[in-house]
Backbone as ProteinMPNN parsed JSONL, in Angstrom:
{"seq_chain_A": "MIRKAQEKDIKKISDLLGQVLLVHHNTRPDIFKKEGAKYTEEQLKRIINDPLTPTFVYVDENDNVLGHLFCQIENREETSNTNKYKTLYIDDICIDERCRHRSIGTSLLNYAKEYAKGIGAYNITLHVWEGNNDAMMFYSKMGMKPQYTSLEVIL", "coords_chain_A": {"N_chain_A": [[28.222, 154.718, 106.569], [24.829, 153.989, 107.186], [22.384, 154.371, 109.576], [19.675, 153.842, 112.169], [18.732, 156.625, 113.858], [19.984, 157.818, 117.032], [19.337, 158.739, 120.575], [21.697, 159.859, 121.368], [22.691, 161.212, 119.309], [21.507, 163.735, 118.835], [22.565, 166.115, 119.545], [24.222, 166.758, 117.124], [22.302, 166.188, 115.146], [20.674, 168.504, 115.68], [22.485, 170.439, 115.215], [22.72, 170.032, 112.263], [20.106, 170.594, 111.633], [19.874, 173.398, 112.02], [21.671, 174.057, 109.828], [20.261, 173.642, 107.789], [18.025, 175.21, 108.382], [19.24, 177.585, 107.906], [19.823, 177.466, 105.057], [17.153, 177.696, 104.074], [16.396, 180.181, 105.227], [18.17, 181.761, 103.829], [17.026, 181.571, 101.226], [14.338, 182.183, 101.633], [13.947, 184.734, 103.283], [11.845, 186.035, 104.344], [10.039, 184.375, 105.437], [11.563, 182.402, 106.754], [13.617, 182.459, 109.843], [16.965, 183.572, 110.618], [18.159, 182.038, 112.796], [17.378, 179.586, 114.976], [15.151, 176.686, 116.175], [14.045, 173.821, 114.655], [12.946, 171.628, 115.975], [12.469, 170.961, 119.392], [14.945, 169.469, 121.809], [13.271, 167.768, 123.416], [11.337, 167.003, 121.531], [12.898, 166.04, 119.271], [13.651, 163.485, 120.66], [11.175, 162.225, 120.787], [10.42, 162.081, 118.086], [12.435, 160.45, 117.127], [12.21, 157.975, 118.674], [9.71, 157.137, 117.79], [7.903, 155.033, 115.896], [6.464, 155.749, 113.504], [7.761, 157.82, 112.565], [10.552, 157.256, 111.369], [13.704, 157.816, 111.516], [17.035, 158.509, 110.332], [20.558, 158.247, 110.29], [23.529, 159.089, 108.715], [26.675, 158.005, 109.064], [30.189, 158.271, 109.789], [33.236, 156.288, 109.797], [33.933, 156.471, 112.43], [31.595, 156.887, 113.755], [30.499, 159.413, 113.551], [28.063, 161.754, 113.151], [27.163, 162.761, 109.951], [25.064, 163.263, 108.065], [21.446, 163.628, 108.036], [18.22, 162.105, 107.953], [14.914, 162.543, 108.175], [12.03, 160.996, 108.244], [8.451, 160.264, 107.612], [5.914, 158.292, 107.995], [3.046, 157.967, 106.094], [-0.299, 156.912, 105.976], [-2.464, 156.927, 103.862], [-5.919, 157.136, 103.536], [-8.621, 155.68, 101.668], [-10.848, 157.498, 99.908], [-13.834, 158.938, 98.556], [-12.715, 160.014, 96.12], [-10.163, 159.269, 96.026], [-7.632, 156.818, 95.874], [-6.646, 154.217, 98.462], [-3.476, 154.485, 99.868], [0.156, 154.092, 100.698], [2.434, 156.591, 101.829], [5.839, 157.457, 101.982], [7.027, 159.971, 103.579], [9.436, 162.625, 103.144], [10.666, 164.506, 105.781], [12.524, 165.926, 106.386], [16.227, 166.409, 105.248], [19.71, 166.417, 105.307], [22.908, 167.217, 104.782], [26.017, 167.608, 106.331], [27.564, 170.647, 105.838], [30.315, 170.673, 105.535], [30.759, 168.109, 104.38], [29.367, 167.908, 101.909], [28.612, 166.788, 98.523], [29.865, 164.357, 98.43], [28.383, 162.026, 97.885], [26.758, 161.416, 100.119], [24.071, 162.259, 100.484], [22.963, 161.06, 98.261], [23.216, 158.431, 98.949], [21.659, 158.341, 101.172], [19.111, 158.952, 100.275], [18.696, 156.778, 98.464], [18.688, 155.051, 100.471], [16.199, 155.53, 101.77], [14.458, 155.09, 99.595], [14.759, 152.283, 99.508], [13.878, 151.603, 102.125], [11.3, 152.563, 102.043], [10.161, 150.846, 100.027], [10.334, 148.311, 101.4], [8.411, 148.857, 103.394], [6.275, 148.863, 102.065], [5.49, 151.184, 100.774], [3.7, 153.361, 98.489], [5.089, 155.687, 97.298], [7.389, 158.117, 97.541], [7.575, 161.095, 99.06], [8.335, 164.669, 99.163], [8.951, 168.097, 100.243], [10.241, 171.187, 98.608], [11.474, 174.151, 98.679], [11.05, 177.161, 96.402], [13.466, 178.399, 94.63], [15.621, 177.172, 96.019], [17.69, 175.883, 94.615], [19.911, 174.157, 94.281], [18.918, 171.955, 95.626], [16.678, 171.266, 94.263], [17.824, 170.487, 91.877], [19.354, 168.219, 92.796], [17.509, 166.658, 93.595], [15.837, 166.084, 91.28], [17.836, 164.862, 89.652], [17.988, 162.416, 91.053], [15.861, 161.315, 90.367], [13.219, 162.359, 91.005], [10.03, 163.9, 90.598], [7.907, 166.636, 90.088], [4.794, 166.71, 92.133], [2.744, 168.069, 92.663], [1.993, 171.543, 92.384], [2.342, 174.05, 94.589], [1.123, 177.449, 94.976], [1.516, 180.89, 95.686], [0.511, 184.324, 96.736], [2.028, 187.035, 97.784], [0.841, 189.297, 100.162]], "CA_chain_A": [[27.132, 153.615, 107.059], [23.52, 154.406, 107.581], [21.866, 153.477, 110.856], [18.708, 154.469, 112.884], [19.292, 157.8, 114.663], [19.781, 157.51, 118.421], [19.359, 159.884, 121.214], [23.058, 160.381, 121.603], [22.835, 161.989, 117.837], [20.552, 164.769, 119.056], [23.284, 167.48, 119.237], [24.511, 166.836, 115.973], [21.104, 166.412, 114.445], [20.255, 169.84, 115.88], [23.244, 171.44, 114.281], [22.331, 170.054, 110.971], [18.843, 171.311, 111.276], [20.454, 174.75, 111.898], [22.398, 174.526, 108.561], [18.797, 173.407, 106.789], [17.355, 176.492, 108.613], [20.109, 179.029, 107.088], [19.454, 177.446, 103.498], [15.798, 178.296, 103.814], [16.582, 181.651, 105.449], [18.809, 182.614, 102.356], [16.162, 181.35, 100.092], [13.125, 182.851, 101.948], [14.138, 185.448, 104.732], [10.466, 186.746, 104.594], [9.365, 183.352, 106.071], [12.431, 181.755, 107.824], [14.396, 183.134, 110.612], [18.243, 183.022, 110.341], [18.535, 181.311, 113.708], [16.242, 178.883, 115.661], [15.288, 175.346, 116.299], [12.801, 173.389, 114.059], [12.485, 170.862, 116.918], [13.339, 170.89, 120.649], [15.538, 168.18, 122.195], [12.397, 166.714, 123.884], [10.606, 166.619, 120.455], [13.705, 165.076, 118.815], [13.578, 162.401, 121.36], [10.128, 161.466, 120.572], [10.812, 161.611, 116.805], [13.585, 159.214, 116.911], [11.739, 156.743, 119.207], [8.46, 156.67, 117.117], [7.888, 153.896, 114.625], [5.878, 156.214, 112.429], [8.653, 158.846, 112.242], [11.653, 156.719, 111.288], [14.763, 158.854, 111.44], [18.153, 157.77, 109.985], [21.721, 159.331, 110.074], [24.733, 158.805, 108.034], [27.911, 158.371, 110.169], [31.659, 157.839, 109.286], [33.733, 154.989, 110.615], [34.04, 156.817, 113.972], [30.326, 156.894, 114.235], [30.411, 160.816, 113.697], [26.92, 162.009, 111.9], [27.571, 163.623, 108.73], [23.861, 163.627, 107.425], [20.265, 162.92, 108.573], [16.965, 161.763, 107.074], [13.749, 162.433, 108.705], [10.545, 160.403, 107.386], [7.134, 160.069, 108.248], [5.034, 157.141, 107.51], [1.611, 158.464, 106.286], [-1.456, 155.94, 105.482], [-3.894, 157.656, 103.178], [-6.971, 156.174, 103.43], [-9.462, 155.699, 100.52], [-11.877, 158.386, 100.17], [-14.739, 158.955, 97.409], [-12.116, 160.213, 95.032], [-8.82, 158.746, 96.003], [-7.161, 155.377, 96.48], [-6.008, 154.195, 99.699], [-2.157, 154.235, 99.618], [0.946, 154.606, 101.846], [3.662, 157.372, 101.507], [7.074, 157.926, 102.951], [7.381, 161.616, 103.413], [10.888, 162.909, 103.779], [10.47, 165.672, 106.526], [14.026, 166.812, 106.442], [17.495, 165.842, 104.827], [20.587, 167.359, 105.346], [24.222, 166.648, 104.819], [26.732, 168.631, 106.834], [28.069, 171.51, 104.725], [31.624, 170.29, 105.324], [30.775, 166.937, 103.866], [28.524, 167.643, 100.835], [29.45, 166.262, 97.154], [30.45, 163.215, 98.574], [27.441, 161.03, 97.816], [25.935, 161.024, 101.169], [22.846, 162.537, 100.103], [22.541, 160.093, 97.124], [23.156, 157.291, 99.924], [20.382, 158.595, 102.021], [17.9, 159.116, 99.557], [18.506, 155.431, 98.087], [18.422, 154.091, 101.562], [14.98, 155.773, 101.962], [13.772, 154.307, 98.541], [14.615, 150.86, 99.848], [13.191, 151.656, 103.287], [9.896, 152.748, 101.439], [9.79, 149.713, 99.404], [10.25, 147.541, 102.434], [7.209, 149.082, 104.295], [4.997, 148.6, 101.076], [5.024, 152.5, 100.468], [3.603, 153.483, 97.028], [5.823, 156.684, 96.784], [8.256, 158.881, 98.636], [7.398, 162.692, 98.605], [9.067, 165.907, 99.847], [8.671, 169.613, 99.792], [11.217, 171.863, 98.343], [11.23, 175.666, 98.547], [11.494, 177.513, 95.272], [14.76, 179.021, 94.877], [16.611, 176.172, 96.425], [18.171, 175.284, 93.176], [20.817, 172.99, 94.476], [18.187, 170.765, 96.354], [15.833, 170.845, 92.964], [18.712, 169.577, 91.06], [19.659, 166.98, 93.327], [16.265, 165.771, 93.682], [15.724, 165.642, 89.818], [19.039, 163.627, 89.591], [17.555, 161.228, 91.79], [14.565, 160.753, 89.577], [12.096, 162.638, 91.677], [9.5, 164.762, 89.93], [7.006, 167.297, 90.769], [3.79, 165.776, 92.356], [1.818, 169.198, 92.56], [2.589, 172.744, 92.656], [1.782, 175.009, 95.395], [1.215, 178.699, 94.539], [1.294, 181.985, 96.574], [0.62, 185.644, 96.456], [2.396, 187.83, 99.04], [-0.094, 190.466, 100.319]], "C_chain_A": [[25.883, 154.42, 107.361], [22.856, 153.575, 108.674], [20.611, 154.316, 111.376], [19.428, 155.543, 113.703], [18.967, 157.353, 116.143], [19.796, 158.794, 119.317], [20.696, 160.452, 121.331], [23.395, 161.076, 120.306], [22.297, 163.32, 117.909], [21.382, 165.984, 118.763], [23.614, 167.694, 117.912], [23.237, 167.102, 114.982], [20.576, 167.891, 114.32], [21.163, 170.709, 115.258], [22.871, 171.204, 112.69], [21.012, 170.75, 110.641], [19.015, 172.639, 111.13], [21.022, 175.291, 110.511], [20.994, 174.245, 107.53], [18.165, 174.799, 106.861], [17.932, 177.785, 107.869], [19.86, 178.934, 105.61], [18.15, 177.944, 103.401], [15.632, 179.728, 104.25], [17.002, 182.501, 104.279], [17.897, 182.414, 101.285], [14.856, 182.127, 100.406], [13.118, 183.487, 103.288], [12.838, 185.963, 105.037], [9.761, 185.749, 105.519], [10.375, 182.938, 107.34], [13.474, 182.542, 108.519], [15.856, 182.813, 110.354], [18.655, 181.925, 111.431], [17.326, 180.709, 114.3], [16.36, 177.427, 115.597], [13.886, 174.793, 115.699], [12.123, 172.4, 115.321], [13.422, 171.055, 118.302], [13.989, 169.537, 120.821], [14.473, 167.176, 122.592], [11.602, 166.268, 122.282], [11.467, 165.637, 119.495], [13.597, 163.649, 119.406], [12.292, 161.633, 121.052], [10.028, 161.089, 119.11], [11.37, 160.374, 116.674], [13.012, 157.856, 117.416], [10.267, 156.392, 118.593], [8.589, 156.021, 115.887], [7.21, 154.542, 113.526], [6.664, 157.428, 111.706], [10.165, 158.345, 112.184], [12.892, 157.764, 110.721], [16.332, 158.129, 111.137], [19.294, 158.716, 109.896], [22.858, 158.339, 109.194], [25.828, 158.935, 108.959], [29.179, 157.646, 109.288], [32.16, 156.752, 110.05], [34.058, 155.326, 112.21], [32.66, 157.154, 114.668], [29.932, 158.534, 114.47], [29.02, 161.067, 112.839], [27.275, 162.907, 111.169], [26.09, 163.933, 107.971], [22.74, 163.089, 108.333], [19.161, 162.795, 107.648], [16.039, 161.649, 107.897], [12.687, 162.1, 107.629], [9.514, 160.475, 108.278], [6.329, 159.054, 107.417], [3.507, 157.419, 107.386], [0.784, 157.447, 105.336], [-2.482, 156.791, 105.148], [-4.881, 156.671, 103.128], [-7.821, 156.587, 102.174], [-10.512, 156.581, 100.7], [-12.819, 158.205, 98.723], [-14.01, 159.489, 95.903], [-10.612, 159.957, 94.935], [-8.621, 157.358, 96.345], [-6.621, 155.441, 97.712], [-4.196, 153.904, 99.417], [-1.168, 154.834, 100.949], [2.138, 155.48, 101.199], [4.688, 157.395, 102.508], [7.504, 159.221, 102.523], [8.56, 161.938, 104.055], [10.568, 164.368, 104.431], [11.567, 166.538, 106.376], [15.334, 165.738, 105.958], [18.419, 166.687, 105.004], [21.918, 166.7, 105.574], [25.166, 167.805, 105.403], [27.666, 169.285, 105.625], [29.484, 171.041, 104.241], [31.724, 169.087, 104.578], [30.107, 166.831, 102.388], [29.445, 167.127, 99.468], [30.33, 165.08, 97.46], [29.483, 161.735, 98.409], [26.618, 160.685, 98.757], [24.571, 161.315, 100.962], [22.268, 161.531, 99.245], [22.135, 158.529, 98.04], [21.916, 157.094, 100.603], [19.076, 158.334, 101.307], [17.665, 157.568, 98.82], [18.204, 154.589, 99.176], [16.66, 154.339, 101.875], [13.976, 155.038, 100.741], [13.644, 152.725, 99.011], [13.66, 150.684, 101.224], [11.649, 151.552, 102.904], [9.233, 151.344, 100.879], [9.359, 148.574, 100.306], [9.068, 147.708, 103.335], [5.951, 148.791, 103.391], [4.502, 150.132, 100.699], [4.692, 152.583, 98.85], [4.422, 154.69, 96.485], [6.522, 157.279, 98.064], [7.855, 160.503, 98.13], [8.227, 163.567, 99.717], [8.64, 167.149, 99.55], [10.019, 170.273, 99.514], [10.998, 173.548, 97.908], [11.84, 176.175, 97.186], [12.684, 178.357, 95.55], [15.899, 178.363, 95.568], [17.316, 175.398, 95.322], [19.148, 174.114, 93.425], [20.073, 171.712, 95.017], [17.194, 170.21, 94.955], [16.764, 169.972, 91.988], [19.134, 168.33, 91.429], [18.609, 166.115, 93.288], [15.719, 165.212, 92.179], [16.709, 164.57, 89.592], [18.632, 162.322, 89.977], [16.168, 160.648, 91.42], [13.14, 161.252, 90.105], [11.423, 163.571, 90.655], [8.425, 165.421, 90.453], [5.476, 166.511, 90.932], [2.619, 166.797, 92.136], [2.47, 170.407, 92.747], [1.817, 173.585, 93.732], [2.104, 176.491, 95.139], [0.887, 179.705, 95.772], [1.226, 183.12, 96.066], [1.009, 186.259, 97.789], [1.647, 188.929, 99.056], [0.774, 191.658, 101.066]], "O_chain_A": [[26.025, 155.56, 107.804], [22.792, 152.345, 108.674], [20.537, 155.484, 110.992], [20.558, 155.372, 114.159], [17.974, 156.699, 116.46], [20.233, 159.842, 118.842], [20.744, 161.681, 121.395], [24.527, 161.559, 120.268], [22.629, 164.095, 117.012], [21.044, 166.797, 117.902], [23.334, 168.796, 117.441], [23.183, 168.043, 114.19], [20.166, 168.42, 113.286], [20.719, 171.737, 114.747], [22.747, 172.181, 111.952], [20.82, 171.37, 109.594], [18.418, 173.199, 110.21], [20.948, 176.446, 110.091], [20.954, 174.839, 106.452], [17.83, 175.467, 105.883], [17.296, 178.723, 107.389], [19.701, 179.937, 104.914], [18.007, 178.757, 102.488], [14.797, 180.439, 103.692], [16.485, 183.531, 103.844], [18.023, 183.186, 100.335], [14.298, 182.703, 99.472], [12.507, 183.034, 104.256], [12.739, 186.392, 106.187], [8.946, 186.182, 106.334], [10.122, 183.078, 108.536], [14.202, 183.273, 107.847], [16.043, 181.713, 109.834], [19.39, 180.998, 111.092], [16.254, 181.294, 114.143], [17.35, 176.872, 115.119], [12.797, 175.188, 116.117], [10.918, 172.446, 115.567], [14.639, 171.234, 118.353], [13.67, 168.58, 120.116], [14.566, 165.989, 122.28], [11.373, 165.075, 122.079], [10.96, 164.634, 118.994], [13.459, 162.696, 118.639], [12.35, 160.403, 121.064], [9.625, 159.967, 118.804], [10.831, 159.387, 116.172], [13.214, 156.799, 116.819], [9.722, 155.35, 118.959], [9.296, 156.416, 114.96], [7.31, 153.935, 112.46], [6.363, 157.916, 110.617], [10.996, 158.937, 112.873], [12.881, 158.345, 109.636], [16.659, 157.173, 111.839], [19.113, 159.864, 109.488], [22.892, 157.11, 109.134], [25.916, 159.961, 109.634], [29.122, 156.774, 108.422], [31.47, 156.305, 110.966], [34.384, 154.47, 113.032], [32.547, 157.579, 115.818], [29.198, 158.891, 115.392], [28.971, 160.478, 111.759], [27.735, 163.937, 111.66], [26.064, 164.936, 107.259], [22.961, 162.27, 109.226], [19.205, 163.392, 106.573], [16.102, 160.618, 108.566], [12.485, 162.651, 106.547], [9.617, 160.7, 109.484], [6.202, 159.153, 106.197], [2.747, 157.187, 108.326], [1.113, 157.201, 104.176], [-3.262, 157.315, 105.943], [-4.699, 155.521, 102.729], [-7.722, 157.72, 101.704], [-11.159, 156.435, 101.736], [-12.481, 157.368, 97.887], [-14.573, 159.406, 94.812], [-9.919, 160.332, 93.989], [-9.421, 156.77, 97.073], [-6.145, 156.491, 98.143], [-3.873, 152.985, 98.665], [-1.476, 155.634, 101.833], [2.717, 155.106, 100.179], [4.456, 157.359, 103.717], [8.119, 159.547, 101.507], [8.802, 161.668, 105.231], [10.248, 165.305, 103.7], [11.48, 167.76, 106.255], [15.388, 164.543, 106.249], [18.084, 167.865, 104.882], [22.077, 165.792, 106.39], [25.043, 168.929, 104.916], [28.293, 168.679, 104.756], [29.856, 170.979, 103.069], [32.82, 168.912, 104.047], [30.268, 165.806, 101.725], [30.675, 167.094, 99.418], [31.369, 164.848, 96.844], [29.855, 160.616, 98.76], [25.772, 159.814, 98.554], [23.813, 160.426, 101.351], [21.122, 161.14, 99.469], [21.168, 157.785, 97.88], [21.25, 156.06, 100.659], [18.164, 157.62, 101.722], [16.507, 157.199, 98.626], [17.573, 153.543, 99.019], [15.948, 153.381, 102.177], [12.892, 154.521, 101.013], [12.609, 152.07, 98.894], [12.844, 149.771, 101.344], [10.895, 150.679, 103.334], [8.136, 150.875, 101.181], [8.313, 147.949, 100.132], [8.72, 146.748, 104.022], [4.835, 148.535, 103.843], [3.334, 150.342, 100.37], [5.359, 151.937, 98.042], [4.494, 154.782, 95.259], [6.298, 157.012, 99.244], [7.878, 160.909, 96.969], [8.63, 163.198, 100.82], [7.926, 167.299, 98.558], [10.958, 169.894, 100.214], [10.407, 173.952, 96.906], [12.934, 175.757, 96.808], [12.836, 178.946, 96.621], [16.993, 178.913, 95.691], [17.38, 174.17, 95.381], [19.086, 173.134, 92.682], [20.547, 170.585, 94.875], [17.017, 169.023, 94.68], [16.407, 168.925, 91.448], [19.294, 167.419, 90.618], [18.742, 164.93, 92.983], [15.265, 164.08, 92.011], [16.332, 163.423, 89.353], [18.878, 161.292, 89.35], [15.537, 159.767, 92.005], [12.089, 160.715, 89.756], [12.175, 164.068, 89.818], [7.865, 164.823, 91.371], [5.031, 165.815, 90.02], [1.622, 166.449, 91.505], [3.57, 170.362, 93.298], [0.601, 173.716, 93.597], [3.291, 176.81, 95.082], [0.13, 179.388, 96.69], [1.765, 183.269, 94.97], [0.362, 186.01, 98.806], [1.672, 189.641, 98.052], [0.245, 192.74, 101.32]]}, "name": "protein", "num_of_chains": 1, "seq": "MIRKAQEKDIKKISDLLGQVLLVHHNTRPDIFKKEGAKYTEEQLKRIINDPLTPTFVYVDENDNVLGHLFCQIENREETSNTNKYKTLYIDDICIDERCRHRSIGTSLLNYAKEYAKGIGAYNITLHVWEGNNDAMMFYSKMGMKPQYTSLEVIL"}
């Protein structure tokens, strides 16, 4: 079942964020530390309670958090060269490493799609680090396509 995240979920969400950090560290150790916290407990409380950052969790029958989905509602204003539109940006999605390959990620992303439609969003966006091939394959299977490419040169 998917429900809105609650403050009681913060410890498990923090654990999942640590799992994401390790994936990123293994992909780009030059940028990501092996250990650390993306958000403090106070930041997580603010995120969970902010209507512009809807956060959802996938829970089992005992209400144990097995995955999370952090979203940000972004209202893009019309400019001289772009149209006005609303985006649901996925800031973070993670399935507990012990629960992967059970369609939990598919359920969360499908939930995000329905949520985005319900708020009148034009699209859903997210960022994936090059080298995170499992994530790239998953998002591709879910119908996501590159919106643009960000390039770098390491000095």
